[in-house]
PDB file of C-alpha atoms in Angstrom:
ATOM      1  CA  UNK A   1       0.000   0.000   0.000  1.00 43.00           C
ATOM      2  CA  UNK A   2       1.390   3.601  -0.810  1.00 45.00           C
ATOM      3  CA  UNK A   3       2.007   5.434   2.288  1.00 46.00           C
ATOM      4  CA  UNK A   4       0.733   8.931   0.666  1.00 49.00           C
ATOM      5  CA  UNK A   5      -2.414   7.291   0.039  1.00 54.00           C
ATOM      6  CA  UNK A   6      -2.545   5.818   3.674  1.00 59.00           C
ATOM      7  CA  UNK A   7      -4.602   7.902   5.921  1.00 68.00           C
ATOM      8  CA  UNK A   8      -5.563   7.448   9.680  1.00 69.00           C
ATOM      9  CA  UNK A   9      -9.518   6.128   9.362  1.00 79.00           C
ATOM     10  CA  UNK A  10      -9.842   6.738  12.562  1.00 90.00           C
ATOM     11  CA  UNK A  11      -8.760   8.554  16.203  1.00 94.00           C
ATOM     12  CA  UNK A  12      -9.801   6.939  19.300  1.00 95.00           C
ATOM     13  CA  UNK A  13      -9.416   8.991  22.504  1.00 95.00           C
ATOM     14  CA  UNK A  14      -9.268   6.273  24.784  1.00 93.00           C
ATOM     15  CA  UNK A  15      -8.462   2.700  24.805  1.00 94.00           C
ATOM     16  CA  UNK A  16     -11.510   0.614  24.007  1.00 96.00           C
ATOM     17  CA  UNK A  17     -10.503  -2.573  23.003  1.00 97.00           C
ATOM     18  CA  UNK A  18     -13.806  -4.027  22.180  1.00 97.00           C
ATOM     19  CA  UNK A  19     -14.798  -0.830  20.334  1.00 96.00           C
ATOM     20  CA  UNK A  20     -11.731  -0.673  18.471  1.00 95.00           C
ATOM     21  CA  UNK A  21     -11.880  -3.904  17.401  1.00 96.00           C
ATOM     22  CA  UNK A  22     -15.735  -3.687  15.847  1.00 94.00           C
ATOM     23  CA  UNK A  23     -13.973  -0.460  13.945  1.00 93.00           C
ATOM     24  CA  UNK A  24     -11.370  -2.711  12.900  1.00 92.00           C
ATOM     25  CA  UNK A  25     -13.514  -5.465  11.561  1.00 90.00           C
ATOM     26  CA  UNK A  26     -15.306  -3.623   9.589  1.00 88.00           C
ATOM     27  CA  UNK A  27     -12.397  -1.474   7.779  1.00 83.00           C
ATOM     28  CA  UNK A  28     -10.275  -3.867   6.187  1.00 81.00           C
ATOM     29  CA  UNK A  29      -7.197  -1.650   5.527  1.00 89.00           C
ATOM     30  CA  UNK A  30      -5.495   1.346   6.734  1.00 91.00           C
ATOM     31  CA  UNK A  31      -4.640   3.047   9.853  1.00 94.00           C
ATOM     32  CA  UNK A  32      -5.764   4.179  13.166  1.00 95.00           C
ATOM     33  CA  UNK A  33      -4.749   6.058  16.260  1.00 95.00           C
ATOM     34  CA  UNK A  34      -5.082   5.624  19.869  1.00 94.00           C
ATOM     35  CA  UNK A  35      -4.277   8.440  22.243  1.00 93.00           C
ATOM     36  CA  UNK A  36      -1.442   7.615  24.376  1.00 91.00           C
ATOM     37  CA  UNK A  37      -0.418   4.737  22.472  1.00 91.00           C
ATOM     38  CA  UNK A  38       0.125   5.995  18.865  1.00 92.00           C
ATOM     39  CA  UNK A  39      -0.675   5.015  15.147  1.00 93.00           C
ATOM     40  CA  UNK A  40      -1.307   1.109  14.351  1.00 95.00           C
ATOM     41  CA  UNK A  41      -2.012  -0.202  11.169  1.00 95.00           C
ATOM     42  CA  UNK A  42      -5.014  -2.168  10.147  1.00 94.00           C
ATOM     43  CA  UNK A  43      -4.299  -5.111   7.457  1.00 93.00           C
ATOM     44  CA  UNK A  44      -7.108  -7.548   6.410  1.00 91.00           C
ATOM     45  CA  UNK A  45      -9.394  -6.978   9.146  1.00 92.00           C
ATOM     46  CA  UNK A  46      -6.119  -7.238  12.287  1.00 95.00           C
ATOM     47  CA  UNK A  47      -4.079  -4.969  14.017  1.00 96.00           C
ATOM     48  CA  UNK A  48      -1.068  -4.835  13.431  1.00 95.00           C
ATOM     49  CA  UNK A  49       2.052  -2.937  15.067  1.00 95.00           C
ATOM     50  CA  UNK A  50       4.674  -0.824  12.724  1.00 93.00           C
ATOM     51  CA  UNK A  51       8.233  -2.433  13.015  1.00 92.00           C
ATOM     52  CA  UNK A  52       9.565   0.095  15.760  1.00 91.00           C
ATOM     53  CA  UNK A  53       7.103  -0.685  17.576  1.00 90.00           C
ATOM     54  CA  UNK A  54       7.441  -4.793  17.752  1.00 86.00           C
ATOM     55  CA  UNK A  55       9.579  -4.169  20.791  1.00 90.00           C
ATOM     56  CA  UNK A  56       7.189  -1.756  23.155  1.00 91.00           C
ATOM     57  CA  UNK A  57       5.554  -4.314  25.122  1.00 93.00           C
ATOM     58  CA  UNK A  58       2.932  -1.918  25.669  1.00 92.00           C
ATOM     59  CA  UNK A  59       1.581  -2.025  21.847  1.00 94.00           C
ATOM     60  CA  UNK A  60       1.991  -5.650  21.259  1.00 95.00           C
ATOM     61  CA  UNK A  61       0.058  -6.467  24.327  1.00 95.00           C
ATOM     62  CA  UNK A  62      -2.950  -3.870  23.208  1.00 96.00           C
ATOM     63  CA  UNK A  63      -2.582  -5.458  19.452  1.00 97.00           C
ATOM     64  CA  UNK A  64      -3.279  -8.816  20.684  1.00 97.00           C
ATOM     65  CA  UNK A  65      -6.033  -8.023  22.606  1.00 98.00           C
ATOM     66  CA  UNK A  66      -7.573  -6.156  20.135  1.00 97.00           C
ATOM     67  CA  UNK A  67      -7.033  -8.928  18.087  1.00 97.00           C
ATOM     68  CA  UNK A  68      -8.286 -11.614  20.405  1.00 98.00           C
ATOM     69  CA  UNK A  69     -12.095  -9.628  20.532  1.00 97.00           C
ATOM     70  CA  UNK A  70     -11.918  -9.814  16.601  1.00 96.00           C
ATOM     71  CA  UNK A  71     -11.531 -13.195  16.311  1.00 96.00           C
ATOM     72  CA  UNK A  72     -14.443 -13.600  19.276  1.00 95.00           C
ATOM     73  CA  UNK A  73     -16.587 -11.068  16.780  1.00 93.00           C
ATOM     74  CA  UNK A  74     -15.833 -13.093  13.993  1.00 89.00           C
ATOM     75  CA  UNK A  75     -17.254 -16.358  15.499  1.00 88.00           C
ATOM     76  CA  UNK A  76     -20.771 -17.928  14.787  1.00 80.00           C
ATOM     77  CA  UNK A  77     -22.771 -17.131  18.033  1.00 73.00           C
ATOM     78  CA  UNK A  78     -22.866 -21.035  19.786  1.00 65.00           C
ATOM     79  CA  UNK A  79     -27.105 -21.195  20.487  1.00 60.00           C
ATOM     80  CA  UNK A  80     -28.152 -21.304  23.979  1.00 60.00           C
ATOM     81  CA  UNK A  81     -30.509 -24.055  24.201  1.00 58.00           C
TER      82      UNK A  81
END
């Protein structure tokens, strides 16, 4: 993807994983931004972290939870019954 035609989709002002993550799902591609932790990248429905940031702790622990409610999102709802 060109970088020039890469824009943020999206700000969050706060952490909200679960929010995030229904965002996420339903933009396949791009970017968004979480005050306080920065700009992540969005590619094929995940989140994923730029390089620098593979070795913040911080961001890889917030990717894979954001990551981990996607998948739960993305699974057929087991019937009660």
């Amino acid at each position: 993807m060109n970088i020039k035609n890469s824009i943020t989709l999206r700000s969050f002002k706060k952490y909200q994983p679960r929010q995030i993550a229904k965002f996420v799902k339903a933009f396949f591609n791009g970017r968004i931004f979480i005050v306080g932790l920065g700009r992540l990248r969005v590619i094929e429905g995940k989140v994923v972290a730029y390089q620098h940031q593979k070795s913040e702790k911080s961001i890889l622990i917030v990717v894979s939870e954001i990551n981990k409610i996607i998948n739960e999102l993305s699974q057929p709802k087991a019937s009660m019954g």
